[in-house]
XYZ file of C-alpha atoms in Angstrom:
761
model
C 31.426 -79.726 3.865
C 33.259 -78.864 7.041
C 31.085 -77.000 9.539
C 33.115 -76.976 12.786
C 36.663 -77.623 13.917
C 38.670 -77.995 17.135
C 42.469 -77.913 17.306
C 42.980 -81.057 19.395
C 44.566 -84.449 18.887
C 41.939 -86.370 20.749
C 39.686 -89.387 20.881
C 36.105 -88.179 20.602
C 32.605 -89.280 21.582
C 29.179 -87.793 20.875
C 26.599 -87.202 23.584
C 23.702 -89.729 23.614
C 20.772 -89.299 21.267
C 18.432 -88.163 24.038
C 20.799 -85.395 25.157
C 19.805 -81.849 24.188
C 21.765 -79.795 23.242
C 24.382 -81.833 21.417
C 27.835 -82.109 23.022
C 31.131 -83.568 21.870
C 33.601 -85.063 24.349
C 37.304 -84.999 23.484
C 39.968 -86.803 25.491
C 43.630 -86.195 24.698
C 44.808 -89.057 22.520
C 47.489 -91.393 23.853
C 50.739 -91.973 21.962
C 50.333 -88.645 20.146
C 52.134 -85.318 20.436
C 50.898 -81.972 19.270
C 53.031 -79.259 17.727
C 54.014 -77.879 21.151
C 55.138 -81.299 22.482
C 52.844 -80.837 25.479
C 52.426 -83.870 27.750
C 49.260 -82.544 29.438
C 46.064 -84.482 29.188
C 42.508 -83.139 29.387
C 38.964 -84.309 29.061
C 36.967 -81.551 27.362
C 33.354 -81.027 26.330
C 32.429 -78.820 23.379
C 29.006 -77.471 22.409
C 27.616 -77.783 18.901
C 25.644 -74.825 17.583
C 25.232 -74.991 13.830
C 23.390 -71.672 13.706
C 26.578 -69.806 14.608
C 28.920 -68.855 11.801
C 32.540 -69.865 11.830
C 34.285 -73.144 12.566
C 35.013 -72.575 16.249
C 33.243 -74.657 18.878
C 32.905 -73.314 22.446
C 34.636 -75.365 25.121
C 32.071 -75.856 27.903
C 34.237 -77.897 30.266
C 37.879 -78.919 30.606
C 39.138 -81.339 33.244
C 42.859 -82.108 33.600
C 43.435 -85.856 33.904
C 46.470 -87.955 34.741
C 46.527 -90.165 31.697
C 45.811 -89.899 28.020
C 43.013 -91.837 26.379
C 43.015 -94.681 23.890
C 39.252 -94.705 23.674
C 36.374 -92.450 24.830
C 32.664 -93.384 24.880
C 29.609 -91.491 26.128
C 26.651 -93.562 27.304
C 23.097 -92.810 28.416
C 23.478 -94.578 31.753
C 21.530 -92.807 34.505
C 19.774 -90.341 32.174
C 16.350 -91.951 32.496
C 16.650 -92.286 36.263
C 18.127 -88.793 36.688
C 21.204 -89.944 38.600
C 23.441 -88.707 35.796
C 21.214 -86.352 33.755
C 23.708 -85.924 30.938
C 24.963 -89.515 30.899
C 28.325 -91.063 31.665
C 31.654 -90.491 29.894
C 34.105 -93.396 30.054
C 37.728 -93.285 28.966
C 40.207 -96.119 28.498
C 43.857 -95.294 29.190
C 47.278 -96.896 29.624
C 48.055 -99.489 32.335
C 44.545 -100.912 32.187
C 42.923 -97.792 33.613
C 39.192 -97.147 33.107
C 37.789 -93.798 34.287
C 34.122 -92.807 34.457
C 32.886 -89.197 34.627
C 29.514 -87.626 35.346
C 28.953 -85.476 32.222
C 26.483 -83.174 33.959
C 28.892 -82.373 36.800
C 31.704 -81.976 34.302
C 29.706 -79.374 32.325
C 28.782 -77.524 35.514
C 32.443 -77.456 36.600
C 31.939 -79.443 39.811
C 35.012 -81.046 41.352
C 33.567 -84.514 41.947
C 32.908 -85.255 38.253
C 35.063 -88.427 38.442
C 32.685 -91.232 39.390
C 34.924 -94.305 39.136
C 38.485 -95.200 38.210
C 40.117 -98.620 38.251
C 43.088 -100.355 36.589
C 41.454 -103.738 36.054
C 42.911 -104.460 32.630
C 46.389 -105.398 31.571
C 47.913 -102.937 29.161
C 46.075 -100.082 27.431
C 42.273 -100.123 27.196
C 41.496 -99.350 23.570
C 38.066 -101.002 23.266
C 34.917 -99.649 24.945
C 31.201 -99.805 24.107
C 27.893 -99.252 25.931
C 25.039 -101.711 25.443
C 22.302 -99.951 23.381
C 19.523 -101.819 25.216
C 20.823 -101.778 28.783
C 22.720 -98.533 29.125
C 24.250 -99.638 32.444
C 26.290 -102.391 30.744
C 29.742 -101.455 29.482
C 32.095 -103.745 27.550
C 35.851 -103.128 27.714
C 38.849 -104.788 26.149
C 42.584 -104.638 26.853
C 45.728 -106.669 26.314
C 46.056 -110.469 26.538
C 42.510 -111.045 25.236
C 40.977 -109.473 28.326
C 37.247 -108.725 28.008
C 35.117 -107.393 30.879
C 31.441 -106.504 31.208
C 30.824 -103.722 33.726
C 27.566 -102.785 35.439
C 27.955 -99.076 36.129
C 25.143 -99.261 38.689
C 27.126 -101.808 40.705
C 30.743 -100.938 40.140
C 32.959 -103.587 41.605
C 34.185 -106.757 40.026
C 33.241 -107.004 36.351
C 32.190 -110.243 34.685
C 33.887 -111.950 31.777
C 31.996 -113.260 28.739
C 33.924 -116.505 28.865
C 37.407 -117.932 28.645
C 40.052 -115.776 27.009
C 40.233 -116.155 23.264
C 43.352 -117.986 22.115
C 45.964 -117.140 21.079
C 46.213 -114.210 23.460
C 46.185 -110.889 21.680
C 45.235 -107.255 22.176
C 41.510 -106.566 21.977
C 41.304 -103.964 19.209
C 37.557 -103.219 19.303
C 34.311 -104.333 20.976
C 30.770 -103.738 19.685
C 27.361 -104.714 21.007
C 24.822 -106.131 18.551
C 22.205 -103.537 17.528
C 19.308 -106.030 17.507
C 20.090 -108.661 20.151
C 21.168 -107.301 23.507
C 23.255 -110.294 24.720
C 25.486 -110.569 21.620
C 28.943 -108.942 21.704
C 31.649 -108.855 19.031
C 35.368 -108.350 19.688
C 38.259 -108.068 17.252
C 41.810 -109.231 17.512
C 44.507 -108.762 14.919
C 43.691 -111.998 13.073
C 40.081 -112.736 13.924
C 36.717 -111.510 15.147
C 35.045 -113.388 17.997
C 31.297 -113.160 18.658
C 30.123 -113.865 22.230
C 26.799 -114.939 23.678
C 26.610 -113.545 27.196
C 23.793 -115.879 28.151
C 26.124 -118.826 27.595
C 29.329 -117.025 28.588
C 30.945 -118.586 25.579
C 32.025 -117.520 22.073
C 29.570 -118.716 19.439
C 31.635 -118.099 16.297
C 35.055 -116.935 15.150
C 35.231 -114.988 11.915
C 38.494 -114.891 9.976
C 39.546 -114.790 6.354
C 42.216 -117.385 5.819
C 42.654 -116.449 2.175
C 43.973 -112.948 2.873
C 46.524 -111.265 5.128
C 43.809 -109.239 6.769
C 44.586 -107.586 10.119
C 41.352 -106.744 11.904
C 41.138 -103.283 13.356
C 37.504 -102.450 14.041
C 34.110 -104.165 13.888
C 30.623 -102.673 13.479
C 27.232 -104.389 13.485
C 24.584 -103.906 10.815
C 21.900 -101.586 12.287
C 18.977 -103.647 10.920
C 20.194 -107.199 10.240
C 21.187 -108.904 13.487
C 23.552 -111.463 11.924
C 25.568 -109.093 9.730
C 28.686 -107.149 10.656
C 31.610 -105.471 8.957
C 35.303 -105.852 9.752
C 37.964 -103.386 8.598
C 41.586 -104.273 7.919
C 44.409 -101.905 8.825
C 46.923 -103.804 6.715
C 48.212 -101.670 3.837
C 48.343 -104.735 1.586
C 44.676 -105.589 2.181
C 42.932 -102.251 2.890
C 39.419 -103.692 2.688
C 36.171 -103.730 4.575
C 34.466 -107.115 4.676
C 30.719 -107.629 5.196
C 29.984 -110.922 6.960
C 26.768 -112.795 7.695
C 27.152 -115.181 10.621
C 24.744 -117.606 8.994
C 27.244 -117.979 6.133
C 30.508 -117.494 7.982
C 32.715 -119.450 5.611
C 33.443 -116.334 3.541
C 32.439 -112.693 3.518
C 29.269 -111.631 1.696
C 31.094 -108.804 -0.016
C 34.324 -106.876 0.182
C 34.433 -103.103 -0.066
C 37.570 -101.974 -1.856
C 38.174 -98.246 -2.066
C 41.000 -97.388 0.295
C 44.563 -97.679 -0.940
C 46.022 -98.089 2.559
C 44.884 -99.613 5.808
C 41.465 -98.756 7.259
C 41.660 -97.311 10.774
C 38.000 -96.783 11.683
C 34.467 -97.578 10.490
C 31.062 -96.427 11.703
C 27.702 -97.752 10.536
C 24.956 -95.119 10.565
C 22.182 -96.165 12.956
C 19.647 -93.944 11.183
C 20.358 -95.356 7.697
C 21.865 -98.791 7.193
C 22.754 -97.789 3.620
C 25.500 -95.490 4.934
C 28.833 -96.805 6.199
C 31.674 -94.442 7.102
C 35.348 -95.342 6.926
C 38.726 -93.609 7.199
C 42.223 -94.888 6.481
C 45.905 -94.232 6.120
C 45.336 -92.918 2.598
C 43.920 -89.655 4.083
C 40.448 -90.447 2.769
C 37.091 -90.497 4.514
C 34.608 -92.469 2.442
C 30.858 -92.939 2.712
C 29.700 -96.318 1.398
C 26.408 -97.925 0.565
C 27.261 -101.464 1.662
C 23.860 -102.833 0.646
C 24.071 -101.932 -3.045
C 25.590 -104.700 -5.128
C 29.325 -104.972 -4.507
C 29.304 -101.819 -2.382
C 29.287 -98.282 -3.744
C 31.110 -95.153 -2.622
C 28.333 -92.555 -2.400
C 30.347 -89.642 -1.010
C 33.817 -88.601 0.073
C 34.629 -86.084 2.764
C 37.477 -83.577 2.443
C 40.474 -84.238 4.674
C 43.974 -82.892 5.232
C 47.289 -84.526 4.426
C 47.210 -86.449 7.716
C 45.393 -89.636 8.586
C 42.059 -89.661 10.307
C 42.104 -92.365 12.978
C 38.514 -92.100 14.275
C 35.161 -91.317 12.631
C 31.636 -91.399 14.037
C 28.060 -90.324 13.315
C 26.237 -87.850 15.529
C 23.433 -89.897 17.167
C 20.954 -87.014 17.359
C 21.773 -85.378 14.019
C 23.034 -88.101 11.675
C 23.805 -85.536 8.984
C 26.841 -84.481 11.066
C 30.035 -86.571 11.035
C 33.072 -86.164 13.265
C 36.625 -87.200 12.535
C 39.840 -87.044 14.548
C 43.125 -86.824 12.643
C 46.808 -86.936 13.405
C 47.277 -83.321 12.320
C 45.867 -82.149 15.650
C 42.299 -81.417 14.528
C 38.844 -82.672 15.311
C 36.647 -81.827 12.322
C 32.883 -81.899 11.906
C 31.325 -82.340 8.462
C 27.817 -82.085 7.051
C 26.450 -84.525 4.510
C 23.834 -82.049 3.298
C 25.921 -80.910 0.358
C 28.580 -78.381 -0.469
C 32.087 -78.299 -1.879
C 35.204 -77.377 0.020
C 38.824 -76.809 -0.857
C 41.056 -78.984 1.296
C 43.695 -76.999 3.207
C 46.805 -78.662 4.681
C 47.691 -78.198 8.315
C 50.126 -75.377 9.112
C 50.425 -75.928 12.873
C 53.580 -78.054 12.601
C 55.150 -75.624 10.134
C 54.354 -72.724 12.439
C 56.111 -74.449 15.360
C 59.224 -75.586 13.505
C 59.549 -72.454 11.450
C 59.725 -71.854 7.698
C 61.855 -73.820 5.261
C 60.658 -77.328 6.103
C 59.670 -78.024 2.509
C 57.163 -80.583 1.454
C 56.678 -84.080 2.827
C 58.517 -86.561 0.648
C 56.373 -89.155 -1.102
C 53.096 -87.317 -0.468
C 50.987 -85.641 -3.151
C 51.257 -81.890 -2.973
C 47.972 -80.937 -4.628
C 44.933 -79.904 -2.628
C 42.046 -81.890 -4.129
C 38.498 -80.697 -4.335
C 36.123 -83.207 -2.805
C 32.343 -83.131 -3.066
C 30.656 -84.522 0.018
C 27.086 -84.471 -1.206
C 25.243 -87.790 -1.138
C 23.932 -89.219 -4.378
C 20.535 -89.957 -2.861
C 18.736 -88.618 0.207
C 19.402 -90.544 3.417
C 16.632 -92.483 5.141
C 16.138 -89.967 7.936
C 15.047 -87.451 5.310
C 12.704 -89.932 3.653
C 9.260 -89.909 5.174
C 8.049 -93.406 6.070
C 4.546 -92.342 5.134
C 2.802 -89.265 3.874
C -0.197 -87.868 2.085
C -1.024 -84.921 -0.097
C -4.147 -83.627 -1.775
C -4.285 -83.321 -5.533
C -6.676 -81.658 -7.937
C -10.174 -83.051 -8.099
C -10.456 -84.219 -4.506
C -7.753 -86.858 -4.998
C -5.709 -87.917 -1.994
C -2.343 -89.535 -2.723
C -0.795 -91.386 0.196
C 2.210 -93.631 0.492
C 3.787 -95.889 3.058
C 6.587 -98.386 3.360
C 5.288 -101.929 3.585
C 7.541 -104.311 5.457
C 8.655 -107.355 3.525
C 7.488 -110.827 4.476
C 10.029 -113.414 5.534
C 13.023 -111.091 5.509
C 12.208 -109.596 2.121
C 13.113 -105.936 1.687
C 10.415 -103.399 2.379
C 8.633 -101.849 -0.587
C 6.869 -98.517 -1.018
C 3.141 -98.551 -1.644
C 1.200 -95.667 -3.200
C -2.550 -95.238 -2.828
C -4.891 -92.860 -4.676
C -8.324 -92.238 -3.211
C -11.112 -89.701 -3.474
C -12.069 -87.622 -0.466
C -15.486 -85.955 -0.308
C -15.857 -83.596 2.633
C -19.139 -82.021 1.471
C -21.472 -84.874 0.410
C -24.585 -82.664 0.649
C -23.057 -80.170 -1.770
C -22.143 -82.887 -4.268
C -25.645 -84.383 -4.077
C -27.347 -81.012 -4.560
C -25.036 -80.184 -7.447
C -25.828 -83.533 -9.070
C -29.576 -82.862 -8.823
C -29.119 -79.437 -10.415
C -27.016 -80.931 -13.208
C -29.648 -83.598 -13.866
C -32.430 -81.010 -14.072
C -30.421 -78.893 -16.501
C -29.627 -81.911 -18.657
C -33.192 -83.244 -18.764
C -34.825 -79.804 -19.001
C -37.325 -80.286 -16.146
C -36.525 -76.920 -14.614
C -40.107 -76.238 -13.612
C -40.153 -79.410 -11.525
C -36.899 -78.339 -9.884
C -38.494 -75.023 -8.871
C -41.522 -76.827 -7.465
C -39.232 -79.110 -5.458
C -37.442 -76.068 -4.047
C -40.783 -74.510 -3.085
C -41.836 -77.746 -1.416
C -38.663 -77.589 0.663
C -38.859 -73.872 1.487
C -42.632 -73.568 1.905
C -44.915 -70.930 0.383
C -43.924 -68.109 2.711
C -40.635 -66.315 3.035
C -38.445 -64.102 0.901
C -36.669 -67.023 -0.765
C -39.961 -68.640 -1.745
C -41.146 -65.444 -3.479
C -38.139 -65.456 -5.780
C -38.509 -69.158 -6.579
C -42.176 -68.542 -7.441
C -41.162 -65.881 -9.976
C -38.412 -68.122 -11.377
C -40.814 -71.041 -11.716
C -43.399 -68.823 -13.412
C -40.921 -68.088 -16.203
C -41.072 -71.708 -17.362
C -44.882 -71.637 -17.790
C -46.776 -71.171 -21.070
C -47.797 -67.556 -20.338
C -45.272 -66.174 -17.905
C -46.755 -62.650 -17.941
C -50.093 -63.959 -16.718
C -48.266 -65.951 -14.035
C -46.377 -62.821 -12.950
C -49.693 -60.953 -12.599
C -51.113 -63.722 -10.418
C -48.022 -63.659 -8.219
C -48.483 -59.897 -7.899
C -52.027 -60.516 -6.606
C -53.827 -59.521 -9.827
C -56.199 -62.180 -11.160
C -57.581 -60.799 -14.430
C -60.475 -63.244 -14.719
C -61.666 -62.593 -11.183
C -61.351 -58.817 -11.485
C -63.202 -58.788 -14.812
C -66.054 -60.789 -13.307
C -66.326 -58.380 -10.413
C -66.412 -55.336 -12.693
C -69.003 -56.873 -15.007
C -71.211 -57.622 -12.007
C -71.054 -53.973 -11.027
C -72.197 -52.936 -14.494
C -75.231 -55.277 -14.610
C -78.692 -53.764 -13.634
C -79.812 -54.414 -10.097
C -82.538 -57.056 -9.855
C -85.712 -55.741 -8.201
C -86.612 -57.223 -4.837
C -85.003 -60.498 -5.740
C -88.127 -61.607 -7.608
C -86.139 -63.217 -10.379
C -84.078 -65.316 -7.959
C -87.270 -66.405 -6.192
C -88.901 -67.498 -9.428
C -85.798 -69.424 -10.434
C -85.741 -71.251 -7.134
C -89.462 -72.153 -7.418
C -89.049 -73.428 -10.949
C -86.090 -75.525 -9.825
C -88.244 -77.095 -7.132
C -90.996 -78.236 -9.534
C -91.484 -81.945 -9.783
C -90.742 -83.612 -13.080
C -93.681 -85.586 -14.538
C -94.229 -87.577 -17.653
C -96.016 -84.655 -19.262
C -92.730 -82.821 -19.177
C -91.710 -84.672 -22.307
C -94.109 -82.558 -24.373
C -92.545 -79.400 -23.067
C -89.106 -80.736 -23.864
C -90.168 -81.303 -27.463
C -91.479 -77.767 -27.654
C -88.161 -76.485 -26.248
C -86.242 -78.472 -28.820
C -88.291 -76.965 -31.630
C -87.691 -73.556 -30.164
C -83.936 -74.109 -30.219
C -84.029 -75.360 -33.769
C -86.113 -72.422 -35.061
C -84.628 -68.890 -34.983
C -86.014 -66.875 -32.173
C -88.327 -64.051 -33.195
C -87.487 -60.915 -31.345
C -90.113 -58.212 -31.015
C -89.383 -55.085 -32.943
C -89.512 -52.894 -29.939
C -86.712 -54.931 -28.309
C -84.359 -54.145 -31.211
C -84.745 -50.399 -30.990
C -81.499 -48.641 -30.023
C -81.254 -46.031 -27.302
C -82.120 -42.460 -28.369
C -79.352 -39.910 -29.028
C -79.433 -36.103 -29.365
C -80.180 -36.402 -33.069
C -83.297 -38.469 -32.322
C -84.851 -35.464 -30.638
C -86.051 -32.081 -31.879
C -83.287 -29.516 -31.535
C -82.303 -26.058 -32.847
C -78.835 -24.688 -33.620
C -77.890 -21.332 -32.170
C -75.328 -19.004 -33.728
C -75.203 -16.644 -30.803
C -71.478 -15.821 -30.357
C -72.069 -14.801 -26.775
C -73.232 -18.238 -25.639
C -71.169 -21.385 -25.234
C -73.479 -23.358 -27.510
C -73.397 -20.683 -30.195
C -69.581 -20.391 -30.187
C -69.178 -24.127 -30.625
C -71.862 -24.190 -33.373
C -70.163 -21.374 -35.323
C -66.755 -23.137 -35.188
C -68.193 -26.395 -36.394
C -70.169 -24.740 -39.172
C -66.969 -22.985 -40.232
C -65.258 -26.401 -40.459
C -62.543 -25.408 -37.949
C -62.285 -28.586 -35.833
C -59.195 -27.403 -33.958
C -60.998 -24.151 -32.974
C -63.997 -26.157 -31.872
C -61.746 -28.333 -29.694
C -60.154 -25.255 -28.125
C -63.592 -23.800 -27.351
C -64.727 -27.075 -25.772
C -61.631 -27.202 -23.577
C -62.155 -23.561 -22.583
C -65.716 -24.392 -21.609
C -64.378 -27.418 -19.631
C -66.263 -29.742 -21.953
C -63.403 -32.324 -22.316
C -65.689 -35.104 -23.460
C -66.748 -33.105 -26.536
C -63.132 -31.942 -27.027
C -61.771 -35.516 -27.058
C -64.531 -36.677 -29.431
C -63.907 -33.827 -31.838
C -60.086 -34.282 -31.674
C -60.496 -37.778 -33.052
C -62.014 -36.153 -36.153
C -59.111 -33.711 -36.322
C -56.347 -36.309 -36.574
C -53.725 -37.962 -34.364
C -51.780 -34.815 -33.587
C -54.848 -32.966 -32.361
C -55.943 -35.972 -30.343
C -52.595 -36.203 -28.538
C -52.660 -32.469 -27.831
C -56.182 -32.700 -26.419
C -55.284 -35.705 -24.265
C -52.288 -33.865 -22.869
C -54.394 -30.838 -22.005
C -56.919 -33.076 -20.298
C -54.326 -34.760 -18.093
C -52.771 -31.379 -17.246
C -56.200 -30.169 -16.203
C -56.774 -33.288 -14.088
C -53.415 -32.854 -12.338
C -54.235 -29.251 -11.397
C -57.426 -30.223 -9.610
C -57.230 -30.917 -5.901
C -58.523 -34.482 -5.851
C -57.317 -38.089 -6.148
C -55.894 -38.598 -9.636
C -54.187 -41.986 -9.127
C -56.440 -43.744 -11.620
C -56.090 -40.825 -14.041
C -52.292 -41.228 -13.861
C -52.613 -44.841 -14.955
C -55.046 -43.734 -17.716
C -52.456 -41.205 -18.884
C -49.741 -43.850 -18.946
C -51.929 -46.242 -20.923
C -53.194 -43.533 -23.330
C -50.001 -41.556 -23.784
C -47.430 -44.354 -23.265
C -45.745 -42.370 -20.501
C -44.423 -45.437 -18.695
C -41.160 -43.832 -17.634
C -43.079 -41.158 -15.710
C -45.251 -43.822 -14.148
C -42.176 -45.701 -12.847
C -40.374 -42.529 -11.792
C -43.187 -40.874 -9.798
C -45.271 -43.715 -8.444
C -45.350 -44.353 -4.718
C -43.328 -47.446 -3.753
C -46.384 -48.876 -1.996
C -47.913 -49.250 -5.488
C -44.974 -51.176 -6.936
C -47.089 -54.292 -7.556
C -49.676 -52.359 -9.613
C -46.980 -50.499 -11.568
C -45.129 -53.742 -12.330
C -48.420 -55.352 -13.365
C -49.109 -52.436 -15.749
C -45.663 -52.814 -17.295
C -46.205 -56.549 -17.745
C -49.669 -55.952 -19.290
C -49.046 -53.057 -21.695
C -45.346 -52.683 -22.566
C -43.213 -54.571 -25.035
C -40.331 -56.824 -23.967
C -37.544 -54.227 -24.173
C -39.518 -51.508 -22.391
C -40.607 -53.943 -19.704
C -37.002 -55.073 -19.158
C -35.650 -51.519 -18.820
C -38.436 -50.015 -16.720
C -38.733 -53.029 -14.408
C -35.046 -52.610 -13.679
C -35.561 -48.916 -12.854
C -38.439 -49.748 -10.535
C -36.224 -52.378 -8.887
C -33.458 -49.794 -8.431
C -35.865 -47.508 -6.557
C -37.040 -50.340 -4.333
C -33.506 -51.547 -3.567
C -32.329 -48.041 -2.759
C -35.229 -47.642 -0.307
C -33.961 -50.668 1.682
C -35.859 -52.645 4.283
C -38.594 -54.934 3.000
C -38.387 -53.280 -0.417
C -35.070 -55.093 -1.053
C -37.018 -58.308 -1.585
C -39.561 -56.461 -3.764
C -36.699 -55.070 -5.806
C -35.320 -58.604 -6.192
C -38.622 -59.719 -7.749
C -38.566 -56.727 -10.121
C -35.002 -57.565 -11.163
C -36.193 -61.084 -11.893
C -38.919 -59.721 -14.193
C -36.327 -57.422 -15.794
C -33.929 -60.346 -16.334
C -30.945 -58.540 -14.781
C -28.912 -61.473 -13.426
C -26.166 -59.381 -11.876
C -28.703 -57.330 -9.907
C -30.546 -60.526 -8.943
C -27.335 -61.878 -7.396
C -26.584 -58.594 -5.634
C -30.086 -58.368 -4.199
C -30.042 -62.024 -3.215
C -26.847 -61.471 -1.291
C -28.493 -58.499 0.370
C -31.345 -60.741 1.502
C -29.407 -63.815 2.671
C -26.077 -62.176 3.508
C -22.658 -63.040 2.104
C -22.260 -66.689 1.120
C -19.757 -68.499 3.276
C -20.849 -72.076 3.757
C -21.082 -74.599 0.907
C -24.861 -74.809 1.426
C -25.355 -71.060 0.947
C -23.072 -71.090 -2.098
C -25.042 -73.983 -3.607
C -28.280 -72.089 -3.019
C -26.879 -69.006 -4.735
C -25.724 -71.032 -7.730
C -29.148 -72.673 -8.007
C -30.741 -69.218 -8.094
C -28.280 -67.993 -10.709
C -28.531 -71.040 -12.977
C -32.317 -71.249 -12.849
C -32.701 -67.479 -13.218
C -30.473 -67.527 -16.294
C -32.473 -70.384 -17.763
C -35.712 -68.493 -16.980
C -34.416 -65.353 -18.702
C -33.367 -67.353 -21.746
C -36.754 -69.082 -21.838
C -38.413 -65.662 -22.015
C -36.200 -64.763 -24.987
C -34.044 -62.238 -23.139
C -30.247 -61.940 -23.172
C -28.501 -63.090 -19.968
C -25.262 -61.158 -19.626
C -23.203 -60.996 -16.419
C -20.586 -58.369 -15.796
C -17.016 -59.763 -15.887
C -15.384 -59.755 -12.478
C -18.656 -59.013 -10.686
C -20.072 -60.811 -7.701
C -21.728 -63.386 -9.935
C -18.465 -64.311 -11.663
C -16.629 -64.533 -8.344
C -19.353 -66.732 -6.847
C -19.351 -69.111 -9.805
C -15.553 -69.374 -9.690
C -15.667 -70.196 -5.984
C -18.386 -72.760 -6.592
C -16.420 -74.430 -9.396
C -13.309 -74.578 -7.231
C -15.255 -76.111 -4.360
C -16.818 -78.774 -6.575
C -13.469 -79.572 -8.154
C -12.049 -80.072 -4.680
C -14.783 -82.657 -4.063
C -13.917 -84.540 -7.255
C -17.063 -83.399 -9.099
C -15.437 -82.234 -12.313
C -18.343 -82.844 -14.702
C -20.685 -80.241 -13.160
């Protein structure tokens, strides 16, 4: 679609590719009149700003000149050296005049912008082109087959590429080869001559003897050094021929799309699949000359007047300029859009109304779509890469063909692992889960972490869950060894040996020498083992009780003994218990309450513990006795000192059932976690015994901090997975709260593993 417009009948030239911002030079076209019949001539420079709305382009410089231009070119000469920072503008005019202007001085409005002017040619100079490799070389063509090569660094006498081409004719166009710097093409009305400047001689003449073709312009293929296109301005043969100099007997292909003569062509340097042409049929066509017979891929909207010059913007190839005979320079974009073509009204405005329509011309205003059928090469990335799901990396590149073959795209798919340690650790965890050797996994973790540390404590509790008797293992981890404690208590209950005599005798007996006579004693010992041992009668006598002694029963109601005797003789056990409690004889009260039934026993026990609590002495052991006797485990957990958490947890593990242990261990853990400090780790161990996975995760995060690195996330997942397996091994339900920290951590872990290509874990 059209993006900018200038009301000028002018020959145009874009600023070089290295020039920023983009400028457009416009020199008043020779042999043309505008609607005002003005004979003035100017060289103007316009700025291109596509971000501004509207079609107007600001005129940055305007220099009145003496002659009008047949051709205008803008080269990069002097830009690299800094002598002419914006390059050099060259115009060809009538009477063989060539004028050179410093673009930078012209933009700044300085008076000495004209660098050089000379009338070396005969007749008008309508062919100009800068060498793309050596920007100081300029080719020019005029009448009588005159061709000159100028060195703008040493302006003086130009050189000629060789003898004048015969028959003498006007040079219509010159074009430097885009691949070989010493090759130059020139067109005459009936032929195209290609010159080799190293030999100063033409190397080939291209002409089509089978057609009435009149050559107008020539353009070299941007990529293939031996190919060029020639356009015919003859209305009977409005064609564009593609030639290969290696097969110069006939054209490779002929592009037929114009209905009248072709006035200008331009081959896009950024995409050799795009060729631009304009003709007398008011059409501007975009071709793909490399596809089969040649395909029209887009058409630009024009007016009812011819366009006599088209060109691509070197810096932004999506922009195309055209100059037409209706007094307009138009800029179009190939990036899509649809525009209604509007005829020019400038001539009608000058001559007044009532002119009518132009005879023989179509009066409709066609709609033309200028969007390309496929993206141009400058929008196609030569290479690229993107990550896909599962750690897959898809990359592509264009592989150059061998021996002149066309290039082909190549696509590669590879796996990228940025966290190999994470993948390895995850694989080990997966293997342990699959094979069921979870206890060995815990031992391996402990071997890595060591026996000390907060993390090791948790792994010890997790590993204990996979043992045969996990409760006994929990007690050992809490520092309570039942066998050792029982042995110590039994030793305290044994009678004290007097003066160590027994030990001394044992030692002396052990030191006796063994003789042959000892065999007789061994036989006697064997007989003694075989025969039942006779125990003396006095050894079997039990200890004496109160009934084994002489006693008398008193019924004195004023004495403690008498009151208790009367109640028992009356058969009132409950009254007897009350009297015993009143007399602070709790041993007798508890014994009698057993006789009175379960209800009386519980009542008596309660009264005993209330009495013990009211006394001003240490009752810590009595509290544990109350919990064991009465089953008051909730009170034990609620009121115990946190420094006794190990003993309380051990009591829960020893005496309570699975459900009670799970609930009360969680409550004890809540108290420890709320206390903070070192008790956070202790609470974590209690949560592990309780089987509360969500609280285990929360406490773990409180110990190690928030997980951020893959290693810390892997460690958390190992704790969660093994803790869940431990809970399930103990026959408990493992339920995590939806949307909690555990769910979020597992989702992050799964996403991270998927990004590493580990989709099976």
